[in-house]
PDB file of C-alpha atoms in Angstrom:
ATOM      1  CA  MET A   3      -0.041  -0.075  -0.013  1.00  0.00           C
ATOM      2  CA  TYR A   4       1.111   3.424  -1.069  1.00  0.00           C
ATOM      3  CA  TYR A   5      -0.228   6.751   0.444  1.00  0.00           C
ATOM      4  CA  PHE A   6       0.357  10.379   0.144  1.00  0.00           C
ATOM      5  CA  THR A   7      -0.799  12.841   3.145  1.00  0.00           C
ATOM      6  CA  TYR A   8      -1.515  16.650   3.081  1.00  0.00           C
ATOM      7  CA  ALA A   9      -2.029  18.786   6.054  1.00  0.00           C
ATOM      8  CA  LYS A  10      -2.484  22.610   7.033  1.00  0.00           C
ATOM      9  CA  GLY A  11      -2.750  23.733  10.522  1.00  0.00           C
ATOM     10  CA  PHE A  12      -2.381  27.137  12.630  1.00  0.00           C
ATOM     11  CA  ARG A  13      -2.269  28.274  16.159  1.00  0.00           C
ATOM     12  CA  SER A  14      -4.223  31.572  17.028  1.00  0.00           C
ATOM     13  CA  GLY A  15      -2.142  34.499  17.994  1.00  0.00           C
ATOM     14  CA  GLY A  16      -2.200  35.844  21.671  1.00  0.00           C
ATOM     15  CA  GLY A  17      -0.537  38.640  24.169  1.00  0.00           C
ATOM     16  CA  ASN A  18       1.798  38.617  26.409  1.00  0.00           C
ATOM     17  CA  ALA A  19       2.195  39.577  30.112  1.00  0.00           C
ATOM     18  CA  SER A  20       4.219  42.758  31.080  1.00  0.00           C
ATOM     19  CA  ILE A  21       7.647  42.552  31.059  1.00  0.00           C
ATOM     20  CA  PRO A  22       9.150  45.244  33.464  1.00  0.00           C
ATOM     21  CA  TYR A  23      12.243  47.567  32.510  1.00  0.00           C
ATOM     22  CA  ASP A  24      13.240  51.199  32.944  1.00  0.00           C
ATOM     23  CA  PRO A  25      11.446  53.099  30.356  1.00  0.00           C
ATOM     24  CA  THR A  26      14.123  55.744  30.399  1.00  0.00           C
ATOM     25  CA  PHE A  27      16.546  53.223  29.909  1.00  0.00           C
ATOM     26  CA  LYS A  28      19.206  55.033  32.581  1.00  0.00           C
ATOM     27  CA  ASN A  29      19.225  51.806  35.092  1.00  0.00           C
ATOM     28  CA  PRO A  30      19.812  48.453  33.057  1.00  0.00           C
ATOM     29  CA  ALA A  31      19.462  46.715  35.981  1.00  0.00           C
ATOM     30  CA  VAL A  32      15.823  46.787  36.400  1.00  0.00           C
ATOM     31  CA  GLY A  33      14.156  43.942  34.808  1.00  0.00           C
ATOM     32  CA  CYS A  34      14.868  43.016  31.238  1.00  0.00           C
ATOM     33  CA  THR A  35      16.241  46.429  30.420  1.00  0.00           C
ATOM     34  CA  GLN A  36      19.793  45.497  29.454  1.00  0.00           C
ATOM     35  CA  ASP A  37      18.178  42.262  27.415  1.00  0.00           C
ATOM     36  CA  PHE A  38      16.024  45.315  25.632  1.00  0.00           C
ATOM     37  CA  LEU A  39      19.217  47.276  24.905  1.00  0.00           C
ATOM     38  CA  ASN A  40      20.961  44.342  23.605  1.00  0.00           C
ATOM     39  CA  PHE A  41      17.996  43.132  21.204  1.00  0.00           C
ATOM     40  CA  GLY A  42      17.449  46.639  19.735  1.00  0.00           C
ATOM     41  CA  ILE A  43      13.878  46.843  20.671  1.00  0.00           C
ATOM     42  CA  PRO A  44      11.898  49.599  23.063  1.00  0.00           C
ATOM     43  CA  HIS A  45       9.987  46.940  24.734  1.00  0.00           C
ATOM     44  CA  ALA A  46       8.580  43.005  24.732  1.00  0.00           C
ATOM     45  CA  PRO A  47       5.568  42.919  22.513  1.00  0.00           C
ATOM     46  CA  ALA A  48       2.439  43.110  24.026  1.00  0.00           C
ATOM     47  CA  THR A  49       0.966  40.378  21.394  1.00  0.00           C
ATOM     48  CA  TYR A  50       1.914  37.639  18.804  1.00  0.00           C
ATOM     49  CA  LYS A  51       0.505  36.641  15.764  1.00  0.00           C
ATOM     50  CA  SER A  52      -0.690  33.301  14.599  1.00  0.00           C
ATOM     51  CA  ASP A  53       1.784  30.855  12.948  1.00  0.00           C
ATOM     52  CA  SER A  54       0.915  28.002  10.439  1.00  0.00           C
ATOM     53  CA  VAL A  55       2.373  24.793   9.320  1.00  0.00           C
ATOM     54  CA  GLN A  56       2.173  22.721   6.148  1.00  0.00           C
ATOM     55  CA  SER A  57       3.072  18.984   6.298  1.00  0.00           C
ATOM     56  CA  PHE A  58       3.781  16.778   3.290  1.00  0.00           C
ATOM     57  CA  GLU A  59       4.504  12.923   3.371  1.00  0.00           C
ATOM     58  CA  VAL A  60       4.758   9.988   1.129  1.00  0.00           C
ATOM     59  CA  GLY A  61       4.703   6.486   2.304  1.00  0.00           C
ATOM     60  CA  ALA A  62       4.502   2.493   2.161  1.00  0.00           C
ATOM     61  CA  LYS A  63       3.228  -0.006   3.998  1.00  0.00           C
ATOM     62  CA  ASN A  64       4.111  -3.674   2.675  1.00  0.00           C
ATOM     63  CA  ASN A  65       3.457  -6.922   4.206  1.00  0.00           C
ATOM     64  CA  ILE A  66       5.412 -10.091   2.846  1.00  0.00           C
ATOM     65  CA  ASP A  67       3.724 -13.488   3.656  1.00  0.00           C
ATOM     66  CA  ASN A  68       2.866 -12.095   7.310  1.00  0.00           C
ATOM     67  CA  ARG A  69       6.789 -12.764   7.872  1.00  0.00           C
ATOM     68  CA  VAL A  70       7.952  -9.225   6.873  1.00  0.00           C
ATOM     69  CA  ARG A  71       6.148  -6.103   7.298  1.00  0.00           C
ATOM     70  CA  LEU A  72       7.858  -2.915   6.275  1.00  0.00           C
ATOM     71  CA  ALA A  73       6.682   0.436   6.800  1.00  0.00           C
ATOM     72  CA  SER A  74       8.477   3.346   5.477  1.00  0.00           C
ATOM     73  CA  SER A  75       7.953   7.603   4.646  1.00  0.00           C
ATOM     74  CA  VAL A  76       9.294  10.700   3.532  1.00  0.00           C
ATOM     75  CA  TYR A  77       8.203  13.693   5.160  1.00  0.00           C
ATOM     76  CA  TYR A  78       8.324  17.896   4.819  1.00  0.00           C
ATOM     77  CA  ILE A  79       7.429  20.245   6.776  1.00  0.00           C
ATOM     78  CA  LYS A  80       7.121  23.878   6.444  1.00  0.00           C
ATOM     79  CA  TRP A  81       6.808  26.373   9.571  1.00  0.00           C
ATOM     80  CA  ASN A  82       5.588  29.851   8.949  1.00  0.00           C
ATOM     81  CA  ASN A  83       5.825  32.984  11.536  1.00  0.00           C
ATOM     82  CA  ILE A  84       6.845  30.680  14.239  1.00  0.00           C
ATOM     83  CA  GLN A  85       5.762  31.381  17.783  1.00  0.00           C
ATOM     84  CA  GLY A  86       8.597  31.132  19.883  1.00  0.00           C
ATOM     85  CA  ASN A  87       9.362  31.374  23.439  1.00  0.00           C
ATOM     86  CA  VAL A  88      12.207  34.500  23.717  1.00  0.00           C
ATOM     87  CA  ILE A  89      14.097  33.984  27.033  1.00  0.00           C
ATOM     88  CA  PRO A  90      16.573  36.853  27.561  1.00  0.00           C
ATOM     89  CA  PRO A  91      19.952  35.673  28.723  1.00  0.00           C
ATOM     90  CA  ILE A  92      20.033  38.513  31.708  1.00  0.00           C
ATOM     91  CA  CYS A  93      16.838  38.865  33.291  1.00  0.00           C
ATOM     92  CA  GLN A  94      15.195  35.500  32.272  1.00  0.00           C
ATOM     93  CA  ILE A  95      11.756  36.846  32.087  1.00  0.00           C
ATOM     94  CA  GLN A  96      10.204  35.153  28.814  1.00  0.00           C
ATOM     95  CA  TRP A  97       7.781  36.196  26.389  1.00  0.00           C
ATOM     96  CA  THR A  98       6.111  34.723  22.907  1.00  0.00           C
ATOM     97  CA  ASP A  99       6.961  36.365  19.797  1.00  0.00           C
ATOM     98  CA  ASN A 100       6.918  35.370  16.126  1.00  0.00           C
ATOM     99  CA  LEU A 101      10.407  33.989  14.838  1.00  0.00           C
ATOM    100  CA  GLY A 102      10.400  33.610  11.392  1.00  0.00           C
ATOM    101  CA  GLY A 103      10.336  30.254   9.616  1.00  0.00           C
ATOM    102  CA  ALA A 104      12.014  26.467   9.734  1.00  0.00           C
ATOM    103  CA  VAL A 105      11.709  23.524   7.614  1.00  0.00           C
ATOM    104  CA  SER A 106      11.592  19.778   9.043  1.00  0.00           C
ATOM    105  CA  LYS A 107      12.304  16.972   6.785  1.00  0.00           C
ATOM    106  CA  GLY A 108      13.275  13.494   6.914  1.00  0.00           C
ATOM    107  CA  PHE A 109      12.209   9.715   6.890  1.00  0.00           C
ATOM    108  CA  ASP A 110      11.272   6.692   8.643  1.00  0.00           C
ATOM    109  CA  LEU A 111      11.992   3.244   8.041  1.00  0.00           C
ATOM    110  CA  GLN A 112      10.299   0.002  10.039  1.00  0.00           C
ATOM    111  CA  ALA A 113      10.928  -3.508   9.710  1.00  0.00           C
ATOM    112  CA  ASP A 114       9.318  -6.229  11.507  1.00  0.00           C
ATOM    113  CA  VAL A 115      10.329  -9.708  10.819  1.00  0.00           C
ATOM    114  CA  GLN A 116       9.299 -13.331  12.127  1.00  0.00           C
ATOM    115  CA  LEU A 117      11.855 -15.606  11.742  1.00  0.00           C
ATOM    116  CA  THR A 118      10.316 -18.321  13.420  1.00  0.00           C
ATOM    117  CA  SER A 119       6.992 -18.742  15.247  1.00  0.00           C
ATOM    118  CA  ALA A 120       9.277 -18.163  18.241  1.00  0.00           C
ATOM    119  CA  PHE A 121      11.492 -15.642  17.196  1.00  0.00           C
ATOM    120  CA  SER A 122      11.135 -12.266  15.724  1.00  0.00           C
ATOM    121  CA  ILE A 123      12.898  -8.602  15.308  1.00  0.00           C
ATOM    122  CA  GLU A 124      11.520  -5.463  15.417  1.00  0.00           C
ATOM    123  CA  SER A 125      13.260  -2.365  13.951  1.00  0.00           C
ATOM    124  CA  ALA A 126      13.224   1.198  13.160  1.00  0.00           C
ATOM    125  CA  PHE A 127      15.501   3.926  11.946  1.00  0.00           C
ATOM    126  CA  GLY A 128      14.758   7.668  11.552  1.00  0.00           C
ATOM    127  CA  TYR A 129      16.357  10.981  10.278  1.00  0.00           C
ATOM    128  CA  THR A 130      15.382  14.384  11.127  1.00  0.00           C
ATOM    129  CA  ASP A 131      16.413  17.673   9.649  1.00  0.00           C
ATOM    130  CA  ALA A 132      14.775  20.573  11.518  1.00  0.00           C
ATOM    131  CA  ARG A 133      16.479  23.843  11.299  1.00  0.00           C
ATOM    132  CA  TYR A 134      15.423  27.778  11.164  1.00  0.00           C
ATOM    133  CA  THR A 135      15.477  29.009   7.494  1.00  0.00           C
ATOM    134  CA  LYS A 136      16.004  32.626   8.384  1.00  0.00           C
ATOM    135  CA  ASN A 137      17.309  34.712  10.466  1.00  0.00           C
ATOM    136  CA  ALA A 138      14.792  35.967  12.919  1.00  0.00           C
ATOM    137  CA  TYR A 139      14.786  39.426  15.197  1.00  0.00           C
ATOM    138  CA  PRO A 140      12.240  40.457  18.069  1.00  0.00           C
ATOM    139  CA  SER A 141       9.470  42.593  17.031  1.00  0.00           C
ATOM    140  CA  GLY A 142      10.191  46.307  16.939  1.00  0.00           C
ATOM    141  CA  THR A 143      13.681  45.227  16.259  1.00  0.00           C
ATOM    142  CA  VAL A 144      15.817  48.377  14.786  1.00  0.00           C
ATOM    143  CA  LEU A 145      18.199  46.957  12.567  1.00  0.00           C
ATOM    144  CA  THR A 146      19.832  50.422  11.007  1.00  0.00           C
ATOM    145  CA  GLY A 147      22.844  52.047  12.598  1.00  0.00           C
ATOM    146  CA  PRO A 148      26.502  51.567  13.215  1.00  0.00           C
ATOM    147  CA  ASN A 149      25.948  48.339  15.588  1.00  0.00           C
ATOM    148  CA  PRO A 150      23.102  46.438  14.485  1.00  0.00           C
ATOM    149  CA  PRO A 151      21.722  43.856  17.061  1.00  0.00           C
ATOM    150  CA  LEU A 152      22.281  40.289  16.739  1.00  0.00           C
ATOM    151  CA  PRO A 153      19.469  37.943  15.582  1.00  0.00           C
ATOM    152  CA  LEU A 154      17.820  35.718  18.080  1.00  0.00           C
ATOM    153  CA  VAL A 155      18.238  32.829  15.556  1.00  0.00           C
ATOM    154  CA  THR A 156      20.004  32.436  12.578  1.00  0.00           C
ATOM    155  CA  SER A 157      19.402  30.398   9.376  1.00  0.00           C
ATOM    156  CA  GLY A 158      20.687  26.812  10.030  1.00  0.00           C
ATOM    157  CA  ASP A 159      20.198  26.665  13.868  1.00  0.00           C
ATOM    158  CA  ALA A 160      18.573  23.834  14.967  1.00  0.00           C
ATOM    159  CA  VAL A 161      14.649  23.634  15.976  1.00  0.00           C
ATOM    160  CA  ALA A 162      14.464  22.943  19.749  1.00  0.00           C
ATOM    161  CA  GLY A 163      13.521  19.688  21.181  1.00  0.00           C
ATOM    162  CA  ALA A 164      14.835  17.981  24.436  1.00  0.00           C
ATOM    163  CA  ASN A 165      16.923  15.032  23.679  1.00  0.00           C
ATOM    164  CA  GLY A 166      18.931  14.390  26.718  1.00  0.00           C
ATOM    165  CA  ILE A 167      21.779  13.643  24.664  1.00  0.00           C
ATOM    166  CA  GLY A 168      25.272  15.938  24.659  1.00  0.00           C
ATOM    167  CA  GLN A 169      23.817  19.622  25.282  1.00  0.00           C
ATOM    168  CA  GLY A 170      20.267  18.074  24.541  1.00  0.00           C
ATOM    169  CA  TYR A 171      18.851  21.135  22.979  1.00  0.00           C
ATOM    170  CA  SER A 172      17.986  20.055  19.498  1.00  0.00           C
ATOM    171  CA  ILE A 173      15.815  17.512  18.081  1.00  0.00           C
ATOM    172  CA  PRO A 174      17.967  14.235  17.405  1.00  0.00           C
ATOM    173  CA  PRO A 175      19.031  13.984  13.650  1.00  0.00           C
ATOM    174  CA  TYR A 176      19.528   9.831  14.077  1.00  0.00           C
ATOM    175  CA  SER A 177      17.347   7.588  16.200  1.00  0.00           C
ATOM    176  CA  ALA A 178      17.233   3.843  15.930  1.00  0.00           C
ATOM    177  CA  THR A 179      15.860   1.019  17.731  1.00  0.00           C
ATOM    178  CA  ILE A 180      15.852  -2.870  17.687  1.00  0.00           C
ATOM    179  CA  GLY A 181      14.250  -5.572  19.557  1.00  0.00           C
ATOM    180  CA  LEU A 182      14.464  -9.339  19.724  1.00  0.00           C
ATOM    181  CA  GLU A 183      12.049 -11.311  21.347  1.00  0.00           C
ATOM    182  CA  TYR A 184      11.583 -15.262  21.664  1.00  0.00           C
ATOM    183  CA  LYS A 185       8.557 -17.146  23.008  1.00  0.00           C
ATOM    184  CA  PHE A 186       8.459 -20.240  24.646  1.00  0.00           C
ATOM    185  CA  ARG A 187       6.543 -22.688  27.298  1.00  0.00           C
ATOM    186  CA  ALA A 188       7.948 -22.425  30.691  1.00  0.00           C
ATOM    187  CA  PHE A 189       5.995 -24.598  33.722  1.00  0.00           C
ATOM    188  CA  ALA A 190       2.971 -24.731  31.462  1.00  0.00           C
ATOM    189  CA  HIS A 191       2.687 -21.229  30.707  1.00  0.00           C
ATOM    190  CA  GLU A 192       3.373 -18.984  27.615  1.00  0.00           C
ATOM    191  CA  SER A 193       6.492 -17.100  28.556  1.00  0.00           C
ATOM    192  CA  PHE A 194       9.113 -14.884  26.556  1.00  0.00           C
ATOM    193  CA  VAL A 195      12.501 -13.275  26.889  1.00  0.00           C
ATOM    194  CA  ARG A 196      13.203  -9.853  25.145  1.00  0.00           C
ATOM    195  CA  GLY A 197      15.846  -7.461  24.688  1.00  0.00           C
ATOM    196  CA  ASP A 198      15.622  -3.864  23.170  1.00  0.00           C
ATOM    197  CA  TYR A 199      18.394  -1.331  22.093  1.00  0.00           C
ATOM    198  CA  GLU A 200      17.759   2.616  21.511  1.00  0.00           C
ATOM    199  CA  TYR A 201      20.236   4.851  19.917  1.00  0.00           C
ATOM    200  CA  LEU A 202      19.673   8.424  19.517  1.00  0.00           C
ATOM    201  CA  ALA A 203      22.653  10.944  18.070  1.00  0.00           C
ATOM    202  CA  GLY A 204      23.722  13.695  19.456  1.00  0.00           C
ATOM    203  CA  ASP A 205      23.422  17.453  18.437  1.00  0.00           C
ATOM    204  CA  LYS A 206      24.470  17.617  14.650  1.00  0.00           C
ATOM    205  CA  TRP A 207      23.183  21.488  14.266  1.00  0.00           C
ATOM    206  CA  VAL A 208      24.032  24.262  16.959  1.00  0.00           C
ATOM    207  CA  HIS A 209      20.719  25.437  18.868  1.00  0.00           C
ATOM    208  CA  PRO A 210      20.324  29.321  19.024  1.00  0.00           C
ATOM    209  CA  ALA A 211      21.397  29.501  22.640  1.00  0.00           C
ATOM    210  CA  LEU A 212      24.770  27.872  21.975  1.00  0.00           C
ATOM    211  CA  ASP A 213      25.135  29.771  18.640  1.00  0.00           C
ATOM    212  CA  SER A 214      27.630  32.756  19.458  1.00  0.00           C
ATOM    213  CA  ARG A 215      26.123  34.691  15.925  1.00  0.00           C
ATOM    214  CA  THR A 216      22.877  34.994  18.118  1.00  0.00           C
ATOM    215  CA  ALA A 217      21.604  37.441  21.039  1.00  0.00           C
ATOM    216  CA  SER A 218      20.216  34.254  22.229  1.00  0.00           C
ATOM    217  CA  MET A 219      23.710  32.375  22.923  1.00  0.00           C
ATOM    218  CA  ILE A 220      24.238  31.617  27.050  1.00  0.00           C
ATOM    219  CA  ARG A 221      26.926  33.896  27.647  1.00  0.00           C
ATOM    220  CA  ARG A 222      26.186  33.422  31.880  1.00  0.00           C
ATOM    221  CA  PRO A 223      27.776  30.311  33.606  1.00  0.00           C
ATOM    222  CA  TYR A 224      24.088  29.414  34.931  1.00  0.00           C
ATOM    223  CA  ARG A 225      20.707  29.552  33.225  1.00  0.00           C
ATOM    224  CA  ARG A 226      17.149  28.319  34.125  1.00  0.00           C
ATOM    225  CA  ARG A 227      15.575  26.183  31.480  1.00  0.00           C
ATOM    226  CA  ALA A 228      11.701  26.648  30.712  1.00  0.00           C
ATOM    227  CA  ARG A 229       9.863  23.280  30.723  1.00  0.00           C
ATOM    228  CA  HIS A 230       8.200  23.107  27.281  1.00  0.00           C
ATOM    229  CA  SER A 231       6.933  20.452  24.803  1.00  0.00           C
ATOM    230  CA  PRO A 232       8.091  20.536  21.181  1.00  0.00           C
ATOM    231  CA  ARG A 233       4.825  19.011  20.189  1.00  0.00           C
ATOM    232  CA  CYS A 234       2.403  20.996  22.062  1.00  0.00           C
ATOM    233  CA  GLY A 235       4.041  24.376  22.847  1.00  0.00           C
ATOM    234  CA  PRO A 236       5.807  27.330  21.297  1.00  0.00           C
ATOM    235  CA  ALA A 237       9.380  26.435  20.289  1.00  0.00           C
ATOM    236  CA  PRO A 238      11.679  27.736  22.796  1.00  0.00           C
ATOM    237  CA  ILE A 239      14.518  30.062  21.837  1.00  0.00           C
TER     238      ILE A 239
END
C-alpha cells in the first residue's frame, strides 16, 4: 500500500504579560532593560501573531507472507511565522514572539521480521533535519545604525526539542531501535524473553542558545531552562 498525505494547520495569536524594565533606559539593572538594549527593542511585544504549518508525506506499507512487515515514509514540514518563547539571557523573563520560519524534513523506516514462530525482530530507523530557514529578530528591532543587534535565531540553527544527549538542545538527527523477542513455554505457561536497544544521535546542528552569532547565546554560567513540549507549545529560543 502506498499513500500521500497533505495537512495544514495554524495556532492563533495571543498576548504577553507585561515585562518589567526602565522606560528611560538609564538603569539597565531594572528588569529586562539590559536585554532590551542588547536586542535593539524599546520593549517586549504586547501581542504575537498566528503561525502556520504545512506538511507533506509519502509512504508505503508492505506485508510479505506475514513474515516481513515494512513501513516507510518521507516527509517535509514547513513552519511559518513561528511562535517562539524568547528567554532573555540576563533577566530570564520570557515572552512569546513570532520568529521567522523553519523546515523539518526526513524519513522513517520500520521493519518487523518473524524469523520463526517463536523468534521475531523489530527495528526502526529515522532521520530528521529540523532547522530555521531565516534570521529572526524580536518584534520592533531597529536594524539600522553602526551596531545592529544580533538575531535571536540564525538561518541553519536547530529547532528545539529536548533529547538528553550532549547539550540536549536539538531534535536528534538520527534515531534507531531494535528489539529481539523469543517466545517459549515454561512451567505450563506462555513465556518470552526480550531485549531492546535504542540509539539517539547527539546534536548535529547548533541551537540558537549555543550559537555565538545570536543574541540568544548563553553567556552566563547559569541559566534556568523553561519546561516545554516540542509538540504542544511554542518553540523555545
